[in-house]
mmCIF file of C-alpha atoms and ligand atoms in Angstrom:
data_model
loop_
_atom_site.group_PDB
_atom_site.id
_atom_site.type_symbol
_atom_site.label_atom_id
_atom_site.label_comp_id
_atom_site.label_asym_id
_atom_site.label_seq_id
_atom_site.Cartn_x
_atom_site.Cartn_y
_atom_site.Cartn_z
ATOM 1 C CA MET A 59 128.256 -47.507 -27.207
ATOM 2 C CA ALA A 60 126.796 -50.939 -27.538
ATOM 3 C CA SER A 61 124.087 -50.153 -25.031
ATOM 4 C CA LYS A 62 123.085 -47.046 -26.610
ATOM 5 C CA LYS A 63 122.660 -48.594 -30.187
ATOM 6 C CA PRO A 64 119.614 -50.747 -29.564
ATOM 7 C CA PRO A 65 117.267 -47.951 -28.356
ATOM 8 C CA ALA A 66 118.537 -45.896 -31.328
ATOM 9 C CA LYS A 67 117.459 -48.514 -33.638
ATOM 10 C CA LYS A 68 114.233 -49.024 -31.994
ATOM 11 C CA THR A 69 113.050 -45.456 -32.446
ATOM 12 C CA ALA A 70 114.371 -45.504 -35.952
ATOM 13 C CA ALA A 71 112.267 -48.546 -36.588
ATOM 14 C CA LYS A 72 109.269 -47.194 -34.941
ATOM 15 C CA LYS A 73 108.886 -44.144 -36.931
ATOM 16 C CA PRO A 74 108.260 -45.611 -40.318
ATOM 17 C CA ALA A 75 106.024 -48.159 -38.799
ATOM 18 C CA SER A 76 103.716 -45.383 -37.327
ATOM 19 C CA LYS A 77 103.880 -43.748 -40.690
ATOM 20 C CA LYS A 78 102.936 -47.031 -42.313
ATOM 21 C CA LEU A 79 99.951 -47.636 -39.946
ATOM 22 C CA LYS A 80 98.492 -44.174 -41.163
ATOM 23 C CA LEU A 81 98.826 -45.043 -44.763
ATOM 24 C CA LEU A 82 97.069 -48.418 -44.026
ATOM 25 C CA GLU A 83 94.004 -46.363 -42.809
ATOM 26 C CA THR A 84 93.036 -45.156 -46.270
ATOM 27 C CA ARG A 85 92.389 -46.961 -49.348
ATOM 28 C CA ALA A 86 92.463 -45.634 -53.049
ATOM 29 C CA GLY A 87 91.948 -46.535 -56.546
ATOM 30 C CA PHE A 88 91.573 -45.230 -60.073
ATOM 31 C CA VAL A 89 88.792 -46.616 -62.161
ATOM 32 C CA ALA A 90 88.416 -45.670 -65.907
ATOM 33 C CA ILE A 91 85.083 -45.879 -67.544
ATOM 34 C CA LEU A 92 85.495 -46.900 -71.201
ATOM 35 C CA GLY A 93 82.853 -47.858 -73.903
ATOM 36 C CA ALA A 94 81.073 -46.881 -77.131
ATOM 37 C CA PRO A 95 79.675 -43.378 -77.621
ATOM 38 C CA ASN A 96 76.200 -43.001 -75.701
ATOM 39 C CA ALA A 97 76.726 -46.232 -73.572
ATOM 40 C CA GLY A 98 76.039 -43.986 -70.538
ATOM 41 C CA LYS A 99 79.545 -43.556 -69.196
ATOM 42 C CA SER A 100 78.951 -39.978 -68.068
ATOM 43 C CA THR A 101 75.556 -40.861 -66.474
ATOM 44 C CA LEU A 102 77.349 -43.730 -64.505
ATOM 45 C CA LEU A 103 80.178 -41.327 -63.391
ATOM 46 C CA ASN A 104 77.679 -38.770 -61.954
ATOM 47 C CA ARG A 105 75.690 -41.634 -60.335
ATOM 48 C CA LEU A 106 78.690 -42.992 -58.681
ATOM 49 C CA VAL A 107 80.139 -39.727 -57.524
ATOM 50 C CA GLY A 108 76.523 -38.596 -56.315
ATOM 51 C CA GLN A 109 76.772 -35.480 -58.138
ATOM 52 C CA LYS A 110 76.636 -34.120 -61.832
ATOM 53 C CA ILE A 111 79.994 -33.550 -63.026
ATOM 54 C CA SER A 112 80.298 -34.866 -66.502
ATOM 55 C CA ILE A 113 77.603 -33.651 -69.123
ATOM 56 C CA VAL A 114 75.098 -36.013 -70.636
ATOM 57 C CA SER A 115 73.057 -35.745 -73.720
ATOM 58 C CA PRO A 116 71.209 -38.289 -75.977
ATOM 59 C CA LYS A 117 73.584 -37.184 -78.753
ATOM 60 C CA PRO A 118 76.724 -39.489 -78.968
ATOM 61 C CA GLN A 119 80.396 -37.943 -78.534
ATOM 62 C CA THR A 120 78.944 -35.339 -76.134
ATOM 63 C CA THR A 121 81.928 -35.987 -73.779
ATOM 64 C CA ARG A 122 85.284 -34.483 -75.417
ATOM 65 C CA MET A 123 87.713 -34.755 -72.590
ATOM 66 C CA ARG A 124 88.854 -36.902 -69.877
ATOM 67 C CA ILE A 125 86.525 -35.969 -66.723
ATOM 68 C CA LEU A 126 87.651 -37.126 -63.363
ATOM 69 C CA GLY A 127 85.142 -37.589 -60.571
ATOM 70 C CA VAL A 128 85.956 -38.412 -56.915
ATOM 71 C CA LEU A 129 84.006 -40.658 -54.656
ATOM 72 C CA THR A 130 85.256 -40.650 -50.980
ATOM 73 C CA GLU A 131 83.346 -42.993 -48.651
ATOM 74 C CA ASP A 132 84.701 -43.932 -45.192
ATOM 75 C CA LYS A 133 88.362 -44.709 -45.660
ATOM 76 C CA ALA A 134 88.164 -45.512 -49.273
ATOM 77 C CA GLN A 135 88.606 -43.150 -52.241
ATOM 78 C CA ILE A 136 87.895 -43.829 -55.850
ATOM 79 C CA ALA A 137 88.826 -41.580 -58.665
ATOM 80 C CA PHE A 138 86.770 -42.314 -61.604
ATOM 81 C CA ILE A 139 87.709 -41.287 -65.129
ATOM 82 C CA ASP A 140 84.997 -40.686 -67.638
ATOM 83 C CA THR A 141 86.224 -40.711 -71.209
ATOM 84 C CA PRO A 142 85.081 -39.808 -74.698
ATOM 85 C CA GLY A 143 83.359 -42.843 -76.467
ATOM 86 C CA ILE A 144 85.573 -44.942 -78.541
ATOM 87 C CA PHE A 145 84.612 -45.003 -82.250
ATOM 88 C CA ALA A 146 86.252 -44.733 -85.638
ATOM 89 C CA PRO A 147 87.436 -41.158 -85.547
ATOM 90 C CA LYS A 148 87.516 -38.845 -88.694
ATOM 91 C CA ARG A 149 88.181 -35.269 -87.536
ATOM 92 C CA ARG A 150 91.266 -34.163 -85.680
ATOM 93 C CA LEU A 151 89.113 -33.577 -82.678
ATOM 94 C CA ASP A 152 87.608 -36.989 -82.752
ATOM 95 C CA ARG A 153 91.122 -38.500 -82.927
ATOM 96 C CA ALA A 154 92.080 -36.595 -79.945
ATOM 97 C CA MET A 155 89.078 -37.637 -78.095
ATOM 98 C CA VAL A 156 89.548 -41.289 -78.805
ATOM 99 C CA ASN A 157 93.232 -41.193 -77.893
ATOM 100 C CA ALA A 158 92.263 -39.489 -74.576
ATOM 101 C CA ALA A 159 89.968 -42.416 -74.009
ATOM 102 C CA TRP A 160 92.738 -45.013 -74.565
ATOM 103 C CA GLN A 161 95.197 -42.982 -72.526
ATOM 104 C CA SER A 162 92.919 -43.505 -69.505
ATOM 105 C CA LEU A 163 94.128 -47.015 -69.186
ATOM 106 C CA GLU A 164 97.319 -45.792 -68.029
ATOM 107 C CA GLY A 165 97.227 -45.590 -64.234
ATOM 108 C CA ALA A 166 93.956 -47.164 -63.934
ATOM 109 C CA ASP A 167 93.617 -49.993 -61.419
ATOM 110 C CA THR A 168 90.330 -51.148 -62.963
ATOM 111 C CA ILE A 169 88.801 -50.697 -66.161
ATOM 112 C CA LEU A 170 84.876 -50.661 -66.542
ATOM 113 C CA LEU A 171 83.687 -51.590 -69.923
ATOM 114 C CA LEU A 172 80.152 -50.008 -70.142
ATOM 115 C CA VAL A 173 77.923 -51.624 -72.787
ATOM 116 C CA ASP A 174 74.611 -50.314 -73.893
ATOM 117 C CA ALA A 175 72.460 -53.376 -73.681
ATOM 118 C CA LYS A 176 69.807 -51.560 -75.615
ATOM 119 C CA ALA A 177 72.034 -50.740 -78.481
ATOM 120 C CA LYS A 178 70.874 -52.307 -81.742
ATOM 121 C CA SER A 179 74.431 -53.094 -82.859
ATOM 122 C CA ASP A 180 77.419 -54.121 -80.638
ATOM 123 C CA GLU A 181 79.974 -53.600 -83.408
ATOM 124 C CA LEU A 182 81.648 -50.650 -81.719
ATOM 125 C CA THR A 183 81.899 -52.565 -78.441
ATOM 126 C CA LEU A 184 83.202 -55.645 -80.113
ATOM 127 C CA ALA A 185 85.903 -53.463 -81.783
ATOM 128 C CA ILE A 186 86.765 -52.118 -78.335
ATOM 129 C CA VAL A 187 86.954 -55.672 -76.876
ATOM 130 C CA GLY A 188 89.265 -56.627 -79.735
ATOM 131 C CA GLN A 189 91.603 -53.779 -78.955
ATOM 132 C CA LEU A 190 91.587 -54.543 -75.198
ATOM 133 C CA GLN A 191 92.416 -58.282 -75.976
ATOM 134 C CA GLU A 192 95.410 -57.025 -78.009
ATOM 135 C CA LYS A 193 96.437 -54.891 -74.963
ATOM 136 C CA LYS A 194 95.797 -57.958 -72.721
ATOM 137 C CA GLN A 195 93.697 -55.657 -70.551
ATOM 138 C CA ARG A 196 91.183 -57.227 -68.230
ATOM 139 C CA VAL A 197 88.025 -55.330 -67.622
ATOM 140 C CA VAL A 198 84.876 -55.405 -65.386
ATOM 141 C CA LEU A 199 81.919 -55.680 -67.749
ATOM 142 C CA VAL A 200 78.966 -53.501 -66.946
ATOM 143 C CA LEU A 201 75.843 -54.016 -69.131
ATOM 144 C CA ASN A 202 73.796 -50.754 -68.766
ATOM 145 C CA LYS A 203 70.176 -49.494 -69.545
ATOM 146 C CA VAL A 204 68.621 -52.714 -67.879
ATOM 147 C CA ASP A 205 65.570 -50.354 -67.297
ATOM 148 C CA SER A 206 64.585 -50.325 -70.936
ATOM 149 C CA ILE A 207 65.259 -53.698 -72.282
ATOM 150 C CA LYS A 208 63.621 -57.130 -72.101
ATOM 151 C CA PRO A 209 65.719 -59.028 -69.412
ATOM 152 C CA ASN A 210 66.062 -62.127 -71.616
ATOM 153 C CA ILE A 211 68.859 -60.516 -73.787
ATOM 154 C CA LEU A 212 71.176 -59.879 -70.874
ATOM 155 C CA LEU A 213 72.577 -63.269 -70.262
ATOM 156 C CA PRO A 214 73.151 -64.040 -73.974
ATOM 157 C CA LEU A 215 74.944 -60.627 -74.356
ATOM 158 C CA ALA A 216 76.970 -61.228 -71.109
ATOM 159 C CA ALA A 217 77.897 -64.502 -72.292
ATOM 160 C CA LYS A 218 79.070 -63.464 -75.622
ATOM 161 C CA LEU A 219 81.170 -60.547 -74.242
ATOM 162 C CA ASN A 220 82.543 -63.119 -71.624
ATOM 163 C CA GLU A 221 83.975 -65.202 -74.535
ATOM 164 C CA SER A 222 86.670 -62.559 -75.141
ATOM 165 C CA GLY A 223 88.365 -63.879 -72.144
ATOM 166 C CA ILE A 224 89.164 -60.447 -70.754
ATOM 167 C CA VAL A 225 86.205 -60.107 -68.428
ATOM 168 C CA GLU A 226 86.832 -60.331 -64.759
ATOM 169 C CA ASP A 227 83.311 -59.757 -63.547
ATOM 170 C CA THR A 228 79.906 -58.619 -64.914
ATOM 171 C CA PHE A 229 77.441 -56.392 -63.566
ATOM 172 C CA MET A 230 74.035 -55.337 -64.918
ATOM 173 C CA ILE A 231 72.818 -52.016 -64.099
ATOM 174 C CA SER A 232 70.862 -48.898 -64.908
ATOM 175 C CA ALA A 233 73.029 -45.779 -64.601
ATOM 176 C CA LEU A 234 69.728 -43.827 -65.144
ATOM 177 C CA THR A 235 67.631 -45.202 -62.378
ATOM 178 C CA GLY A 236 70.567 -46.364 -60.224
ATOM 179 C CA ASP A 237 69.413 -49.930 -60.271
ATOM 180 C CA GLY A 238 72.208 -52.283 -59.383
ATOM 181 C CA VAL A 239 74.831 -49.359 -59.088
ATOM 182 C CA ALA A 240 75.190 -49.877 -55.275
ATOM 183 C CA TYR A 241 76.510 -53.433 -55.896
ATOM 184 C CA LEU A 242 79.009 -52.031 -58.488
ATOM 185 C CA LYS A 243 80.116 -49.305 -56.212
ATOM 186 C CA ASN A 244 80.811 -51.555 -53.220
ATOM 187 C CA TYR A 245 82.553 -53.999 -55.379
ATOM 188 C CA LEU A 246 84.853 -51.223 -56.510
ATOM 189 C CA LEU A 247 85.181 -49.969 -53.028
ATOM 190 C CA ALA A 248 86.302 -53.298 -51.846
ATOM 191 C CA LYS A 249 88.856 -53.557 -54.708
ATOM 192 C CA THR A 250 90.584 -50.235 -53.550
ATOM 193 C CA LYS A 251 94.107 -51.005 -52.122
ATOM 194 C CA ASN A 252 95.815 -49.566 -48.974
ATOM 195 C CA GLY A 253 97.295 -46.216 -49.703
ATOM 196 C CA PRO A 254 97.083 -42.445 -49.533
ATOM 197 C CA TRP A 255 94.182 -40.502 -51.021
ATOM 198 C CA HIS A 256 95.033 -38.578 -54.164
ATOM 199 C CA PHE A 257 92.444 -35.912 -53.734
ATOM 200 C CA PRO A 258 91.055 -34.033 -50.671
ATOM 201 C CA GLU A 259 87.944 -35.682 -49.210
ATOM 202 C CA ASP A 260 85.670 -32.745 -50.207
ATOM 203 C CA GLU A 261 87.017 -32.512 -53.989
ATOM 204 C CA LEU A 262 84.789 -33.901 -56.481
ATOM 205 C CA SER A 263 86.679 -33.293 -59.498
ATOM 206 C CA ASP A 264 90.192 -32.147 -60.529
ATOM 207 C CA LEU A 265 88.648 -29.872 -63.267
ATOM 208 C CA PRO A 266 88.709 -26.112 -62.543
ATOM 209 C CA SER A 267 85.062 -24.723 -62.049
ATOM 210 C CA ARG A 268 85.371 -22.492 -64.956
ATOM 211 C CA LEU A 269 85.861 -25.474 -67.254
ATOM 212 C CA LEU A 270 82.907 -27.372 -65.612
ATOM 213 C CA ALA A 271 80.783 -24.350 -65.904
ATOM 214 C CA ALA A 272 81.662 -23.998 -69.731
ATOM 215 C CA GLU A 273 80.948 -27.806 -70.113
ATOM 216 C CA ALA A 274 77.330 -27.159 -68.492
ATOM 217 C CA THR A 275 76.743 -24.558 -71.190
ATOM 218 C CA ARG A 276 77.990 -27.107 -73.956
ATOM 219 C CA GLU A 277 75.679 -29.691 -72.606
ATOM 220 C CA GLN A 278 72.642 -27.283 -73.432
ATOM 221 C CA LEU A 279 74.003 -26.940 -76.995
ATOM 222 C CA TYR A 280 73.528 -30.726 -77.307
ATOM 223 C CA LYS A 281 70.211 -30.707 -75.613
ATOM 224 C CA GLN A 282 68.625 -27.734 -77.288
ATOM 225 C CA LEU A 283 70.098 -27.685 -80.984
ATOM 226 C CA GLN A 284 69.308 -30.009 -83.732
ATOM 227 C CA GLN A 285 71.593 -32.539 -85.342
ATOM 228 C CA GLU A 286 75.227 -31.676 -86.321
ATOM 229 C CA LEU A 287 75.403 -28.099 -84.815
ATOM 230 C CA PRO A 288 76.648 -28.943 -81.499
ATOM 231 C CA TYR A 289 79.537 -30.911 -82.801
ATOM 232 C CA GLY A 290 80.722 -27.868 -84.709
ATOM 233 C CA ALA A 291 80.574 -25.661 -81.628
ATOM 234 C CA THR A 292 82.394 -25.230 -78.488
ATOM 235 C CA VAL A 293 82.211 -23.118 -75.250
ATOM 236 C CA THR A 294 85.125 -21.359 -73.844
ATOM 237 C CA PRO A 295 85.247 -19.578 -70.488
ATOM 238 C CA GLU A 296 86.140 -15.856 -70.799
ATOM 239 C CA SER A 297 85.982 -14.484 -67.267
ATOM 240 C CA TRP A 298 84.970 -15.164 -63.675
ATOM 241 C CA GLU A 299 84.260 -12.615 -60.938
ATOM 242 C CA THR A 300 83.077 -13.277 -57.369
ATOM 243 C CA LYS A 301 80.829 -10.702 -55.942
ATOM 244 C CA PRO A 302 80.851 -9.554 -52.167
ATOM 245 C CA ASP A 303 77.450 -11.510 -51.902
ATOM 246 C CA GLY A 304 79.239 -14.801 -52.845
ATOM 247 C CA SER A 305 77.599 -14.961 -56.330
ATOM 248 C CA ALA A 306 79.740 -15.304 -59.518
ATOM 249 C CA VAL A 307 79.766 -13.093 -62.680
ATOM 250 C CA ILE A 308 80.485 -15.686 -65.479
ATOM 251 C CA ARG A 309 81.234 -14.891 -68.993
ATOM 252 C CA GLN A 310 81.634 -17.455 -71.589
ATOM 253 C CA SER A 311 81.603 -17.467 -75.501
ATOM 254 C CA ILE A 312 79.899 -20.084 -77.593
ATOM 255 C CA VAL A 313 82.303 -20.589 -80.587
ATOM 256 C CA VAL A 314 80.846 -21.788 -83.818
ATOM 257 C CA ALA A 315 82.804 -22.731 -87.003
ATOM 258 C CA ARG A 316 80.218 -21.358 -89.404
ATOM 259 C CA ALA A 317 78.660 -17.829 -89.502
ATOM 260 C CA ASN A 318 75.247 -19.181 -90.384
ATOM 261 C CA HIS A 319 75.158 -21.121 -87.136
ATOM 262 C CA ARG A 320 75.253 -17.832 -85.258
ATOM 263 C CA PRO A 321 71.474 -16.762 -85.913
ATOM 264 C CA ILE A 322 70.537 -20.482 -85.040
ATOM 265 C CA ILE A 323 72.220 -20.377 -81.539
ATOM 266 C CA LEU A 324 70.618 -16.717 -80.915
ATOM 267 C CA GLY A 325 67.204 -17.926 -82.043
ATOM 268 C CA LYS A 326 64.228 -15.542 -82.846
ATOM 269 C CA GLY A 327 64.584 -12.458 -80.751
ATOM 270 C CA GLY A 328 67.429 -14.024 -78.820
ATOM 271 C CA ALA A 329 65.013 -16.645 -77.551
ATOM 272 C CA ARG A 330 67.300 -19.614 -78.006
ATOM 273 C CA ILE A 331 70.244 -18.313 -76.413
ATOM 274 C CA LYS A 332 68.168 -17.258 -73.416
ATOM 275 C CA SER A 333 66.801 -20.580 -73.099
ATOM 276 C CA ILE A 334 70.537 -22.053 -73.114
ATOM 277 C CA SER A 335 71.752 -19.527 -70.737
ATOM 278 C CA GLN A 336 68.895 -20.140 -68.256
ATOM 279 C CA ALA A 337 69.264 -23.870 -68.293
ATOM 280 C CA ALA A 338 73.139 -23.662 -68.023
ATOM 281 C CA ARG A 339 72.817 -21.195 -65.231
ATOM 282 C CA ALA A 340 70.797 -23.525 -63.220
ATOM 283 C CA GLU A 341 73.062 -26.384 -63.687
ATOM 284 C CA ILE A 342 76.075 -24.248 -62.646
ATOM 285 C CA GLU A 343 74.382 -23.033 -59.589
ATOM 286 C CA LYS A 344 73.565 -26.717 -58.646
ATOM 287 C CA MET A 345 77.192 -27.469 -59.178
ATOM 288 C CA LEU A 346 78.730 -24.663 -57.227
ATOM 289 C CA GLY A 347 76.087 -24.283 -54.550
ATOM 290 C CA HIS A 348 75.725 -20.569 -55.059
ATOM 291 C CA LYS A 349 73.997 -17.834 -57.252
ATOM 292 C CA VAL A 350 75.538 -17.330 -60.708
ATOM 293 C CA HIS A 351 75.101 -14.630 -63.297
ATOM 294 C CA LEU A 352 75.730 -16.058 -66.783
ATOM 295 C CA PHE A 353 76.598 -14.068 -69.852
ATOM 296 C CA LEU A 354 76.908 -15.819 -73.209
ATOM 297 C CA ASP A 355 78.016 -14.375 -76.542
ATOM 298 C CA VAL A 356 78.355 -16.054 -79.729
ATOM 299 C CA LYS A 357 81.747 -15.911 -81.833
ATOM 300 C CA VAL A 358 82.482 -17.365 -85.342
ATOM 301 C CA ASP A 359 85.795 -18.941 -85.666
ATOM 302 C CA GLU A 360 86.136 -21.294 -88.665
ATOM 303 C CA LYS A 361 89.449 -22.753 -87.305
ATOM 304 C CA TRP A 362 88.533 -23.400 -83.630
ATOM 305 C CA GLN A 363 89.034 -27.088 -84.304
ATOM 306 C CA ASP A 364 92.525 -26.654 -85.440
ATOM 307 C CA ARG A 365 93.943 -24.320 -82.877
ATOM 308 C CA PRO A 366 96.335 -26.007 -80.338
ATOM 309 C CA ALA A 367 95.135 -23.664 -77.525
ATOM 310 C CA PHE A 368 91.648 -25.227 -77.607
ATOM 311 C CA TYR A 369 93.231 -28.767 -77.204
ATOM 312 C CA GLN A 370 95.351 -27.491 -74.472
ATOM 313 C CA MET A 371 92.445 -25.941 -72.542
ATOM 314 C CA ILE A 372 90.635 -29.365 -72.114
ATOM 315 C CA GLY A 373 93.756 -31.387 -71.892
ATOM 316 C CA LEU A 374 93.624 -33.162 -75.278
ATOM 317 C CA GLU A 375 96.675 -33.631 -77.324
ATOM 318 C CA PHE A 376 97.132 -31.759 -80.334
ATOM 319 C CA GLU A 377 98.087 -33.754 -83.473
ATOM 320 C CA GLN A 378 99.950 -31.873 -86.149
HETATM 321 P P1 GDP B 99 78.104 -41.440 -72.708
HETATM 322 O O1 GDP B 99 78.300 -40.942 -74.270
HETATM 323 O O2 GDP B 99 78.578 -42.828 -72.784
HETATM 324 O O3 GDP B 99 78.770 -40.636 -71.752
HETATM 325 O O4 GDP B 99 76.647 -41.561 -72.447
HETATM 326 P P2 GDP B 99 75.648 -40.406 -71.599
HETATM 327 O O5 GDP B 99 75.992 -40.717 -70.280
HETATM 328 O O6 GDP B 99 75.729 -38.902 -72.313
HETATM 329 O O7 GDP B 99 74.288 -40.976 -71.982
HETATM 330 C C1 GDP B 99 73.705 -41.109 -73.217
HETATM 331 C C2 GDP B 99 72.389 -41.317 -73.238
HETATM 332 O O8 GDP B 99 71.837 -42.497 -72.660
HETATM 333 C C3 GDP B 99 71.639 -40.120 -72.486
HETATM 334 O O9 GDP B 99 70.370 -39.646 -73.045
HETATM 335 C C4 GDP B 99 71.348 -40.917 -71.170
HETATM 336 O O10 GDP B 99 70.103 -40.270 -70.419
HETATM 337 C C5 GDP B 99 70.981 -42.188 -71.555
HETATM 338 N N1 GDP B 99 71.365 -43.233 -70.552
HETATM 339 C C6 GDP B 99 72.350 -43.443 -69.819
HETATM 340 N N2 GDP B 99 72.287 -44.311 -68.920
HETATM 341 C C7 GDP B 99 70.948 -44.931 -69.044
HETATM 342 C C8 GDP B 99 70.302 -46.016 -68.653
HETATM 343 O O11 GDP B 99 70.592 -46.719 -67.468
HETATM 344 N N3 GDP B 99 69.131 -46.136 -69.118
HETATM 345 C C9 GDP B 99 68.500 -45.549 -69.902
HETATM 346 N N4 GDP B 99 67.216 -45.888 -70.491
HETATM 347 N N5 GDP B 99 69.191 -44.616 -70.620
HETATM 348 C C10 GDP B 99 70.490 -44.141 -70.092
HETATM 349 MG MG1 MG B 100 79.996 -38.977 -72.058
#
């Protein structure tokens, strides 16, 4: 009996050891990108992942939900979480967006605090810093848009934000041109910890394609329509059919809260919606890597921002 025991022990000990070795081969981490509206968070996510996942526009509050983008390089995988900007919310939807941004802190190994170095006021950023201090949350400070500022403002801005005591490291980048992003990326890759990947190697996001495609159309609303209109509109996926030739027939609705917004979206002789549809289709084709037929219609629903189903669809919490 005694002579049998040691070998049995040995095998038992060996198995977990080899399993452990396998785990050690891969590295993983979650990085949340936080900041004021328009800081360039979505632009940075797309740049880090190497593909357009999160929609971008010159208008603030383009991003409404948590968007996850996956970077896999050699043995390391980082899941980046792009968030809606943090600001003082007024509407129910705004509140849900800001809550989603704060919730992204949970489960994140690293928080990037992205700051628009070009912004005239840093009031919003300082408010975010104040809340992070309260939460005792340390961050990596990333000053963005260095391509379009005088370099002499960077050091004082970095010094001021470093006074908060929550800054672990500071980077200066242009998410738009890519300047400095490789340093940031390598730093984040080095920060990953031994452990299994959370996503398959070829997966770029956890969002279903039908939602990414609806986002591509929503991006065009922000890019092609004036002022407040995009804030009162949304895009919902209706159907998705794959043809034998590999192309997809995608139907979506643009939902507006006011009947008088419908003709604006359609444009003269349908010119505006045609232009929205063409640009969105090109983006979706790029994202999916195959041909797409996109059909859009415009619906009026005064209450879309009060419907729980809408929040559920994009993963936001619905506040009663
Ligand atoms: P978000 O609201 O933080 O997600 O910001 P977006 O990524 O949507 O970008 C807001 C605007 O800032 C867009 O017009 C971007 O093209 C622009 N932007 C983002 N990064 C940079 C940058 O590094 N330099 C410049 N000049 N503009 C940028
Ligand atoms: Mg965004």
